[in-house]
């Protein structure tokens, strides 16, 4: 997740490619803003066109 958070604004393609390794399932066109923190991401399943902006 540190790599994801570090790269999402500077290298978004590389960061988004990390999401399948973080989550149990992630659908197409999912996007999560910088600030992602999880304990058990492998148990989290996200569908298509998911957008999460963290404040």
Short mmCIF file of C-alpha atoms in Angstrom, two decimals:
data_model
loop_
_atom_site.label_atom_id
_atom_site.label_comp_id
_atom_site.label_asym_id
_atom_site.label_seq_id
_atom_site.Cartn_x
_atom_site.Cartn_y
_atom_site.Cartn_z
CA UNK A 1 0.00 0.00 0.00
CA UNK A 2 2.92 2.33 0.56
CA UNK A 3 3.94 1.87 -3.09
CA UNK A 4 0.36 2.56 -4.19
CA UNK A 5 0.09 5.71 -2.09
CA UNK A 6 3.50 6.95 -3.25
CA UNK A 7 2.77 6.44 -6.96
CA UNK A 8 -0.93 7.19 -7.50
CA UNK A 9 -0.30 10.84 -8.45
CA UNK A 10 3.08 10.51 -10.15
CA UNK A 11 2.74 7.13 -11.90
CA UNK A 12 -0.98 6.28 -11.85
CA UNK A 13 -0.77 3.37 -14.32
CA UNK A 14 1.87 1.67 -12.20
CA UNK A 15 -0.06 2.34 -9.00
CA UNK A 16 -3.37 1.03 -10.39
CA UNK A 17 -1.59 -2.14 -11.52
CA UNK A 18 -0.83 -2.83 -7.84
CA UNK A 19 -4.51 -2.97 -6.81
CA UNK A 20 -5.09 -6.63 -7.83
CA UNK A 21 -2.26 -7.57 -5.46
CA UNK A 22 -3.81 -5.60 -2.60
CA UNK A 23 -7.46 -6.71 -2.88
CA UNK A 24 -9.09 -10.12 -3.20
CA UNK A 25 -10.87 -8.83 -6.33
CA UNK A 26 -11.00 -5.44 -8.00
CA UNK A 27 -13.22 -4.64 -10.98
CA UNK A 28 -12.35 -2.68 -14.09
CA UNK A 29 -11.98 1.10 -13.85
CA UNK A 30 -11.61 1.16 -10.07
CA UNK A 31 -9.74 4.12 -8.61
CA UNK A 32 -8.73 4.85 -5.03
CA UNK A 33 -7.18 8.15 -4.06
CA UNK A 34 -3.95 8.41 -2.09
CA UNK A 35 -4.32 7.55 1.60
CA UNK A 36 -5.25 3.87 1.31
CA UNK A 37 -4.75 1.85 4.49
CA UNK A 38 -5.98 -1.72 4.99
CA UNK A 39 -5.32 -4.59 7.35
CA UNK A 40 -6.87 -7.42 5.33
CA UNK A 41 -7.24 -6.17 1.76
CA UNK A 42 -7.24 -9.72 0.41
CA UNK A 43 -10.68 -10.13 2.04
CA UNK A 44 -12.01 -7.02 0.31
CA UNK A 45 -13.74 -7.32 -3.06
CA UNK A 46 -14.46 -4.20 -5.14
CA UNK A 47 -16.69 -4.11 -8.21
CA UNK A 48 -16.44 -2.18 -11.46
CA UNK A 49 -16.20 1.60 -11.77
CA UNK A 50 -15.47 2.07 -8.06
CA UNK A 51 -14.23 5.51 -7.04
CA UNK A 52 -13.00 6.24 -3.54
CA UNK A 53 -11.68 9.65 -2.63
CA UNK A 54 -10.24 9.72 0.86
CA UNK A 55 -10.25 12.91 2.86
#
